XYZ file of N, CA, C and O in Angstrom:
688
model
N 0.350 -0.182 0.146
C 0.277 0.220 0.071
C 1.022 1.577 -0.142
O 2.534 1.125 0.340
N -0.105 2.453 -0.843
C 1.531 3.650 -0.542
C 1.735 4.144 1.046
O 0.701 4.160 1.575
N 2.521 5.083 0.620
C 2.416 5.224 2.239
C 2.259 7.104 2.223
O 1.482 7.861 1.454
N 0.894 7.715 3.274
C 0.253 8.385 3.420
C 1.478 9.939 2.859
O 3.174 9.458 3.968
N 0.729 10.810 2.798
C 1.499 12.369 2.084
C 0.858 13.114 2.798
O -0.012 13.532 2.673
N 1.768 13.858 2.751
C 0.397 15.617 3.310
C 0.329 16.705 2.069
O 0.644 16.549 1.329
N -0.783 17.233 1.707
C -1.363 17.305 1.006
C -3.300 18.521 1.353
O -2.585 19.011 2.742
N -2.189 19.300 1.160
C -3.037 21.188 1.134
C -4.407 20.987 1.006
O -4.301 21.109 -0.555
N -5.476 21.654 1.225
C -6.939 21.008 0.712
C -7.087 22.735 1.568
O -6.702 23.660 2.690
N -8.040 23.825 0.463
C -8.454 24.959 0.507
C -9.877 25.918 1.007
O -10.507 24.494 0.651
N -9.559 25.969 2.415
C -11.074 26.180 2.280
C -11.304 27.142 2.430
O -10.919 29.022 2.727
N -12.756 27.963 2.661
C -13.038 29.712 2.469
C -13.288 29.556 4.235
O -12.679 29.401 4.837
N -12.089 30.954 4.460
C -11.904 32.881 5.711
C -12.670 31.460 6.741
O -13.997 32.300 6.440
N -11.992 31.273 6.959
C -12.422 31.391 8.308
C -14.052 29.616 8.754
O -13.596 29.601 10.560
N -13.280 29.083 7.756
C -13.811 26.584 8.078
C -12.828 26.396 8.686
O -13.906 25.444 8.245
N -11.042 27.074 8.574
C -11.030 26.290 8.880
C -10.925 24.924 9.837
O -11.061 23.419 9.507
N -11.463 25.544 10.920
C -11.630 24.175 12.367
C -12.584 23.051 12.091
O -12.540 22.208 11.981
N -14.402 24.469 11.102
C -14.828 23.270 10.892
C -15.043 21.959 10.127
O -15.380 20.551 10.090
N -13.500 22.055 8.527
C -13.497 21.093 7.885
C -13.138 20.280 8.606
O -13.433 19.224 8.332
N -12.117 21.180 8.828
C -10.836 20.075 10.080
C -11.891 19.328 11.196
O -12.092 17.613 10.557
N -12.916 19.236 11.379
C -13.762 18.734 12.228
C -15.158 17.749 11.210
O -14.600 16.180 12.211
N -15.299 18.145 10.096
C -16.270 17.508 9.519
C -16.113 17.098 8.953
O -15.783 15.513 8.988
N -14.239 16.655 8.126
C -13.224 15.977 7.694
C -12.988 14.408 8.286
O -13.499 12.875 8.504
N -13.069 15.242 9.731
C -12.467 13.985 11.465
C -13.548 12.824 11.279
O -13.728 11.707 11.236
N -14.344 13.667 11.471
C -16.575 13.088 11.756
C -16.367 11.626 10.517
O -17.319 10.738 10.912
N -16.363 12.677 9.679
C -16.588 11.388 8.058
C -15.286 9.767 7.822
O -15.749 9.438 7.714
N -14.556 10.108 8.779
C -12.715 9.943 8.646
C -13.720 8.459 9.890
O -13.743 7.146 9.842
N -13.914 8.860 10.722
C -15.043 8.069 12.078
C -15.530 7.253 11.109
O -15.764 5.744 12.083
N -16.508 7.371 11.127
C -17.865 7.175 10.215
C -17.397 6.224 8.791
O -18.265 5.251 9.317
N -16.478 6.508 9.020
C -16.071 5.742 7.749
C -15.263 4.822 7.883
O -14.540 3.898 7.239
N -14.534 4.556 8.449
C -12.806 3.699 9.429
C -12.422 4.131 8.263
O -12.081 2.489 8.029
N -11.684 5.290 8.057
C -10.767 5.680 7.440
C -9.612 5.945 7.722
O -8.670 6.240 6.739
N -9.379 6.284 9.067
C -8.500 5.718 9.506
C -7.276 5.397 8.959
O -6.388 6.383 8.966
N -7.076 4.418 8.227
C -5.601 4.237 7.430
C -5.846 5.047 6.318
O -4.576 4.994 5.564
N -6.830 5.969 5.969
C -6.208 6.445 4.825
C -6.438 7.427 4.962
O -5.455 7.997 4.414
N -7.210 8.136 5.686
C -6.863 9.646 6.558
C -6.324 9.570 7.460
O -6.466 9.679 8.099
N -4.800 10.380 8.246
C -4.463 9.599 8.752
C -4.062 10.795 9.702
O -4.593 10.587 11.313
N -4.365 12.671 9.410
C -4.180 13.951 10.844
C -5.026 14.399 9.851
O -4.557 14.532 8.494
N -5.257 15.000 10.422
C -5.288 16.378 10.023
C -5.596 17.490 10.854
O -5.591 17.405 11.597
N -4.876 18.779 9.840
C -3.874 19.685 11.052
C -4.406 21.078 11.265
O -4.503 21.292 9.651
N -4.585 22.252 11.979
C -5.471 23.532 10.616
C -4.114 24.313 12.618
O -4.273 24.767 13.395
N -2.410 24.625 11.291
C -0.629 25.021 12.347
C -1.789 26.077 12.520
O -2.756 27.037 12.292
N -1.548 26.295 14.367
C -1.198 27.297 14.720
C -0.508 28.108 15.282
O 0.877 27.095 15.917
N 0.034 28.927 16.001
C 0.783 29.524 16.655
C 0.548 30.210 17.765
O -0.733 31.146 17.398
N 1.070 30.708 19.112
C 0.595 31.661 19.681
C 1.199 33.002 19.174
O 2.582 33.809 19.499
N 0.816 33.872 19.814
C 1.008 35.521 19.303
C 0.958 36.374 20.059
O -0.794 36.302 21.279
N 1.603 37.044 20.733
C 1.124 38.531 22.329
C 0.132 39.659 21.247
O 1.031 40.061 19.726
N -1.269 39.370 21.596
C -1.550 41.181 21.243
C -1.267 41.643 22.197
O -1.712 41.661 22.857
N -1.658 42.783 21.737
C -1.390 44.246 22.910
C -3.271 45.030 22.524
O -3.390 45.406 21.299
N -3.697 44.754 23.668
C -5.151 45.253 23.949
C -5.649 45.966 25.053
O -4.867 45.494 25.948
N -5.805 47.762 24.990
C -6.410 48.128 26.318
C -4.734 48.037 27.167
O -4.991 47.998 27.920
N -3.703 48.111 26.809
C -2.520 47.639 27.264
C -1.926 46.707 28.020
O -1.137 46.608 29.039
N -2.922 45.280 27.942
C -2.386 44.338 28.755
C -2.532 43.339 27.196
O -2.638 43.706 26.108
N -1.368 43.016 27.094
C -0.595 41.442 27.421
C -1.459 40.353 26.820
O -1.812 40.043 27.869
N -2.123 40.268 25.955
C -2.816 39.392 25.177
C -2.362 38.093 25.107
O -1.915 38.339 24.148
N -2.041 36.492 25.114
C -1.232 35.542 24.574
C -3.082 34.828 23.105
O -4.053 34.790 24.075
N -2.808 34.537 22.145
C -4.117 34.005 21.368
C -3.573 33.496 20.040
O -2.304 33.395 20.156
N -4.146 32.566 20.219
C -3.330 31.061 19.670
C -4.260 32.137 17.914
O -5.602 32.595 17.612
N -3.054 31.601 17.171
C -3.840 31.807 15.485
C -3.781 31.576 14.032
O -2.516 30.729 14.432
N -4.109 31.482 13.016
C -4.154 30.652 11.794
C -2.942 30.987 11.602
O -2.765 31.911 10.994
N -1.922 29.589 11.261
C -0.479 30.465 10.523
C -0.570 30.392 9.785
O 0.068 30.925 8.130
N -1.130 29.416 8.387
C -2.195 29.008 7.196
C -3.846 29.971 7.152
O -4.361 28.665 6.492
N -4.178 31.279 7.214
C -5.011 30.766 6.306
C -5.558 30.788 5.349
O -5.089 30.822 5.341
N -7.341 29.833 5.977
C -7.535 29.010 4.366
C -7.139 28.167 4.425
O -7.253 27.231 3.025
N -6.050 27.002 4.709
C -5.429 26.315 4.806
C -5.757 24.793 5.679
O -6.065 24.865 6.199
N -5.885 23.941 5.636
C -5.754 22.665 6.377
C -5.141 21.668 5.358
O -5.230 21.656 4.476
N -4.487 20.725 6.446
C -3.138 20.529 5.873
C -4.385 19.004 6.158
O -4.217 18.738 7.084
N -3.377 18.145 5.432
C -4.560 16.777 5.834
C -3.350 15.308 5.145
O -2.353 15.070 4.181
N -2.751 14.580 6.126
C -1.354 13.530 5.901
C -2.735 12.161 5.406
O -3.191 10.982 6.489
N -2.832 11.868 4.012
C -3.346 10.623 3.221
C -2.604 9.958 2.213
O -2.411 10.447 2.245
N -3.635 8.866 2.270
C -3.481 8.368 1.276
C -4.363 8.184 0.149
O -5.332 8.384 0.609
N -3.730 9.194 -1.003
C -5.043 9.667 -2.204
C -5.377 8.294 -3.385
O -5.089 7.986 -3.717
N -6.197 8.020 -2.120
C -7.270 7.937 -3.971
C -8.103 8.544 -4.053
O -8.696 9.289 -3.865
N -9.296 6.917 -4.174
C -10.909 8.333 -5.468
C -11.673 8.435 -3.805
O -12.279 9.334 -4.387
N -11.100 7.496 -2.549
C -11.836 7.950 -1.782
C -12.170 9.052 -0.941
O -12.248 10.022 -1.069
N -10.888 8.456 -1.119
C -10.614 10.121 -0.030
C -9.945 11.199 -0.876
O -10.107 12.355 0.078
N -10.266 11.441 -1.761
C -10.522 12.477 -2.081
C -11.599 12.926 -2.333
O -11.827 14.539 -2.782
N -12.922 11.934 -2.612
C -14.081 12.443 -2.541
C -14.511 13.292 -1.114
O -14.649 14.055 -1.211
N -14.468 12.454 -0.205
C -14.724 12.453 1.397
C -13.721 14.421 1.329
O -14.481 14.721 1.984
N -12.484 14.375 1.412
C -12.332 15.839 1.339
C -12.479 16.764 0.707
O -12.779 17.912 0.476
N -12.555 17.031 -1.061
C -13.642 17.634 -1.622
C -15.281 17.750 -1.540
O -15.025 18.969 -1.938
N -15.738 16.975 -1.138
C -16.960 17.110 -0.798
C -17.079 18.514 0.304
O -18.038 16.819 1.181
N -16.391 17.968 1.522
C -17.051 18.521 2.897
C -16.682 19.804 2.859
O -15.859 20.170 1.997
N -18.118 20.785 3.179
C -18.528 21.346 3.378
C -17.523 22.595 4.014
O -17.135 22.402 4.342
N -17.640 23.436 2.724
C -16.016 24.530 2.981
C -15.269 24.728 1.886
O -14.423 24.965 2.924
N -14.617 23.125 1.785
C -13.426 22.803 1.347
C -13.876 23.347 -0.524
O -14.433 22.374 -1.297
N -12.891 23.792 -0.969
C -13.300 24.610 -2.652
C -11.951 24.115 -3.443
O -12.429 23.914 -4.123
N -11.519 22.828 -2.189
C -10.477 22.652 -2.951
C -8.910 22.290 -2.493
O -9.018 22.476 -1.850
N -7.983 21.295 -3.563
C -6.586 20.289 -2.505
C -5.521 21.727 -4.235
O -5.929 22.108 -4.595
N -4.602 22.143 -3.072
C -3.420 22.778 -3.787
C -2.759 21.994 -4.886
O -2.514 21.231 -4.520
N -2.979 22.742 -5.412
C -2.153 22.338 -7.085
C -2.743 22.387 -7.837
O -3.873 22.556 -8.334
N -2.415 22.024 -9.656
C -2.432 22.205 -10.682
C -4.192 22.085 -11.360
O -3.498 20.412 -10.418
N -4.319 22.790 -11.858
C -5.937 21.380 -12.006
C -7.107 20.965 -10.852
O -6.981 21.380 -9.445
N -7.181 19.918 -10.846
C -8.219 18.997 -9.787
C -6.881 17.951 -9.181
O -7.411 16.814 -8.956
N -5.543 17.904 -9.494
C -4.628 16.633 -9.079
C -4.097 17.795 -8.510
O -3.274 18.386 -8.110
N -4.406 16.988 -7.209
C -3.161 17.294 -5.679
C -1.791 17.072 -5.373
O -1.647 15.983 -6.438
N -1.514 18.426 -5.295
C 0.356 17.767 -5.351
C 0.821 17.659 -3.836
O -0.377 18.357 -2.845
N 0.909 16.370 -3.129
C 1.847 15.749 -1.728
C 2.337 17.444 -1.882
O 3.669 17.437 -2.951
N 3.133 17.471 -0.352
C 4.145 18.581 -0.286
C 5.561 17.917 0.122
O 5.085 16.274 -0.105
N 6.677 19.088 0.133
C 7.859 17.989 -0.462
C 8.013 17.600 1.454
O 7.101 18.522 2.032
N 9.010 16.351 1.798
C 9.893 16.583 2.736
C 10.442 17.747 3.204
O 9.825 17.685 4.707
N 10.313 18.857 2.786
C 10.957 20.066 3.304
C 10.051 20.658 3.320
O 10.322 21.789 4.024
N 9.335 21.222 2.537
C 8.567 21.634 2.885
C 7.415 21.443 4.538
O 7.066 22.469 5.024
N 7.252 19.658 4.570
C 6.935 19.345 5.883
C 7.600 19.359 6.697
O 7.105 19.824 7.606
N 8.894 19.722 6.855
C 9.396 20.556 7.667
C 9.492 21.595 8.005
O 9.139 21.541 9.600
N 9.487 22.113 6.703
C 9.209 24.051 6.916
C 8.192 24.102 7.900
O 8.344 24.508 8.669
N 7.094 23.314 8.002
C 5.938 23.786 8.302
C 5.382 22.979 9.152
O 4.724 23.520 10.871
N 6.842 22.535 10.610
C 6.080 21.798 11.332
C 5.111 21.305 11.786
O 4.719 20.343 12.754
N 4.887 20.494 10.135
C 4.399 19.329 10.328
C 4.288 17.850 11.668
O 3.895 17.078 11.812
N 5.922 17.747 10.830
C 6.409 16.683 11.960
C 8.322 17.152 11.941
O 8.499 17.273 10.664
N 8.996 16.394 12.968
C 9.691 16.441 12.661
C 10.641 15.270 12.451
O 10.630 14.592 13.191
N 11.803 15.591 11.647
C 12.553 14.398 12.302
C 13.241 14.272 13.251
O 13.982 15.670 13.368
N 13.423 13.199 13.938
C 14.375 13.843 14.752
C 16.159 12.827 14.216
O 16.402 12.478 13.939
N 17.298 13.590 15.076
C 18.180 13.033 14.778
C 19.926 12.803 15.380
O 19.385 13.209 15.688
N 20.064 12.276 15.241
C 20.914 11.244 15.816
C 22.685 11.325 14.922
O 23.346 11.213 14.992
N 23.262 11.692 16.128
C 24.804 12.692 15.731
C 25.421 12.168 16.544
O 25.660 11.663 17.866
N 26.402 11.472 15.285
C 27.679 10.634 16.348
C 29.034 11.548 16.798
O 29.992 11.090 16.719
N 28.540 12.752 16.907
C 29.852 13.317 17.271
C 29.230 15.153 18.153
O 28.225 15.226 18.320
N 30.225 15.439 18.487
C 29.248 16.197 20.263
C 30.849 16.714 19.588
O 31.973 17.665 19.282
N 30.353 18.897 21.022
C 30.977 19.890 20.688
C 32.484 19.035 21.450
O 32.668 18.860 22.447
N 33.920 19.458 20.421
C 35.117 19.244 21.414
C 35.321 18.244 19.997
O 36.893 17.816 20.147
N 35.136 17.501 19.495
C 35.183 16.460 18.843
C 36.085 17.173 17.183
O 35.846 17.919 16.737
N 36.641 16.289 16.920
C 37.481 16.361 15.864
C 36.635 15.437 14.020
O 36.282 14.803 14.856
N 36.811 16.310 13.568
C 35.787 16.141 12.694
C 36.359 16.221 11.182
O 37.214 16.903 10.517
N 35.477 15.706 9.939
C 36.018 15.075 8.338
C 35.101 15.684 8.326
O 34.178 15.890 8.065
N 35.286 16.832 7.115
C 33.617 17.531 6.129
C 34.099 16.338 4.359
O 35.501 16.337 4.389
N 32.489 16.126 4.514
C 32.837 15.065 4.125
C 32.345 14.988 2.283
O 33.248 14.500 1.380
N 31.745 16.416 2.019
C 31.458 18.028 0.495
C 31.633 18.578 1.013
O 31.191 19.457 1.880
N 31.743 19.018 -0.661
C 31.420 21.002 -0.915
C 32.906 21.193 0.333
O 34.040 21.043 -0.449
N 33.007 22.805 -0.038
C 33.922 23.674 -0.563
C 34.622 22.474 -0.512
O 36.389 22.886 -0.369
N 34.635 22.358 0.853
C 35.358 22.151 2.147
C 36.217 20.873 2.539
O 36.759 20.274 3.203
N 35.869 20.213 1.591
C 36.034 18.626 1.974
C 37.163 18.364 2.137
O 38.407 18.667 1.171
N 36.933 17.143 3.165
C 38.731 16.891 3.577
C 39.494 17.437 4.136
O 40.054 16.928 4.402
N 38.857 18.566 4.271
C 39.516 19.751 6.080
C 39.338 18.883 7.302
O 37.974 17.966 7.531
N 40.066 18.448 7.508
C 40.023 18.554 9.393
C 39.923 19.586 10.149
O 40.966 20.839 9.820
N 38.948 19.775 11.309
C 38.862 20.424 12.488
C 38.007 20.144 13.766
O 38.049 18.608 14.005
N 37.715 20.954 14.021
C 36.889 20.632 15.775
C 35.826 20.985 15.916
O 35.610 22.729 15.707
N 35.065 20.096 16.616
C 33.477 21.280 16.011
C 33.363 21.939 17.785
O 34.188 21.415 19.304
N 33.132 23.382 17.374
C 33.006 24.070 18.501
C 31.535 24.858 19.185
O 31.522 24.392 20.166
N 30.367 24.606 18.512
C 29.193 24.453 18.738
C 28.205 23.286 18.351
O 28.611 23.058 16.438
N 27.408 23.453 18.754
C 26.246 22.218 17.924
C 24.807 22.549 17.623
O 24.189 22.481 18.353
N 24.234 23.313 16.421
C 22.949 24.104 16.892
C 22.154 23.919 15.871
O 21.593 22.582 15.056
N 21.607 22.457 16.901
C 20.461 21.318 16.755
C 18.912 22.110 15.533
O 18.537 21.422 14.742
N 18.570 23.404 15.666
C 18.090 23.451 14.939
C 17.707 24.216 13.734
O 17.457 24.501 13.203
N 19.102 24.430 13.385
C 19.443 24.984 12.115
C 19.714 23.435 11.191
O 19.576 23.496 10.245
N 19.881 22.678 12.290
C 20.871 21.707 11.698
C 22.375 21.652 10.780
O 22.883 21.581 9.801
N 23.094 22.368 12.505
C 24.400 22.822 11.555
C 25.069 22.730 12.515
O 24.595 22.840 13.613
N 26.126 22.777 11.998
C 27.543 22.523 13.216
C 28.755 23.937 13.565
O 28.277 24.502 12.096
N 29.486 23.906 13.316
C 30.574 25.590 13.778
C 31.919 24.779 14.140
O 32.162 23.826 14.930
N 32.439 24.705 13.314
C 33.911 24.451 13.733
C 35.295 25.260 13.297
O 35.020 25.994 12.609
N 36.224 24.835 14.420
C 37.543 25.381 14.003
C 38.108 24.478 12.635
O 37.959 23.693 13.131
N 39.093 24.717 11.332
C 39.271 24.320 10.574
C 40.221 24.349 10.391
O 40.052 25.924 9.986
N 41.285 23.783 10.617
C 43.014 24.371 8.959
C 42.750 24.531 8.344
O 42.954 23.249 7.064
N 43.093 25.603 7.433
C 42.856 25.518 6.740
C 44.659 27.672 6.236
O 44.634 28.705 6.836
N 45.462 25.864 5.449
C 46.539 27.013 4.924
C 47.571 28.427 6.460
O 48.028 28.737 6.585
N 47.063 26.808 7.530
C 48.047 27.108 8.064
C 47.140 27.835 9.642
O 48.168 28.691 11.250
N 46.164 28.587 9.742
C 45.667 29.096 10.373
C 43.600 28.014 11.161
O 43.511 27.895 9.362
N 43.318 28.671 11.920
C 42.105 28.485 12.742
C 41.063 29.415 12.267
O 41.109 30.517 11.850
N 40.651 28.464 11.283
C 38.588 29.382 10.410
C 38.387 29.010 11.143
O 37.668 27.698 10.985
N 36.948 29.308 11.794
C 35.495 28.822 11.827
C 34.726 29.011 10.814
O 34.682 29.898 10.375
N 33.385 27.927 10.485
C 33.345 27.403 9.713
C 32.065 27.186 9.575
O 31.934 26.425 11.029
N 30.968 26.923 9.065
C 29.314 27.100 9.920
C 28.934 25.343 8.200
O 29.528 25.670 7.549
N 28.833 24.146 9.665
C 27.932 22.739 7.776
C 27.262 21.969 8.151
O 26.485 22.339 9.474
N 27.016 22.069 7.161
C 25.323 21.856 8.063
C 25.471 19.317 8.350
O 26.867 19.917 7.975
N 25.146 19.359 8.466
C 24.946 17.382 9.832
C 25.809 16.667 8.544
O 26.453 16.137 9.216
N 25.281 16.513 7.490
C 25.830 15.387 7.264
C 26.835 15.489 6.172
O 27.616 15.111 4.747
N 27.285 17.821 6.529
C 28.908 17.177 5.323
C 29.733 17.102 6.546
O 30.627 16.541 6.548
N 29.753 16.957 7.028
C 30.446 16.374 9.063
C 30.319 14.531 9.545
O 28.991 14.632 9.104
N 31.915 13.955 9.711
C 31.162 13.005 9.032
C 33.036 12.572 11.048
O 33.568 14.129 10.516
N 32.462 12.058 12.471
C 33.446 12.663 13.510
C 34.629 11.654 12.680
O 34.619 9.927 12.146
N 36.099 11.738 12.880
C 36.576 10.593 13.290
C 37.246 10.158 14.693
O 36.703 10.696 15.166
N 37.072 8.690 14.593
C 37.765 7.878 15.243
C 38.694 8.227 16.163
O 39.872 9.112 15.919
């Protein structure tokens, strides 16, 4: 069976939560949990000032859109497309286009956990890129950016560089 991918359904503005609830009810009623696996309206907390009072409110990150993790079949397409408030899927014409893994990650829909085999102070080698083959010492690990900072010896002097996790390998 195909794996589920994230799709984006366009809705009337203000109907996002209603659409999410209605799709969830249909999934429950029809027993489609294996096909339509997750439905989300991404939210963020924002501080608003009102009458000189700070107030934390939830705001939709993508107004007018609902994110749905599903296996695209005729039935799943039909269920989402015919939910009241849905105007269509994001994609050319009537063919929905799934989000790329990079889009899913950047939208915060799924977080991939990264296990590193190095830590600050470890010696490392650059595997590819303009600094391929250079050796250095890791000075900082930035988990949120998936990057490391390192001191690399170039032309007899230490130089600070920033590299992607996958560009670096620990030296034994």
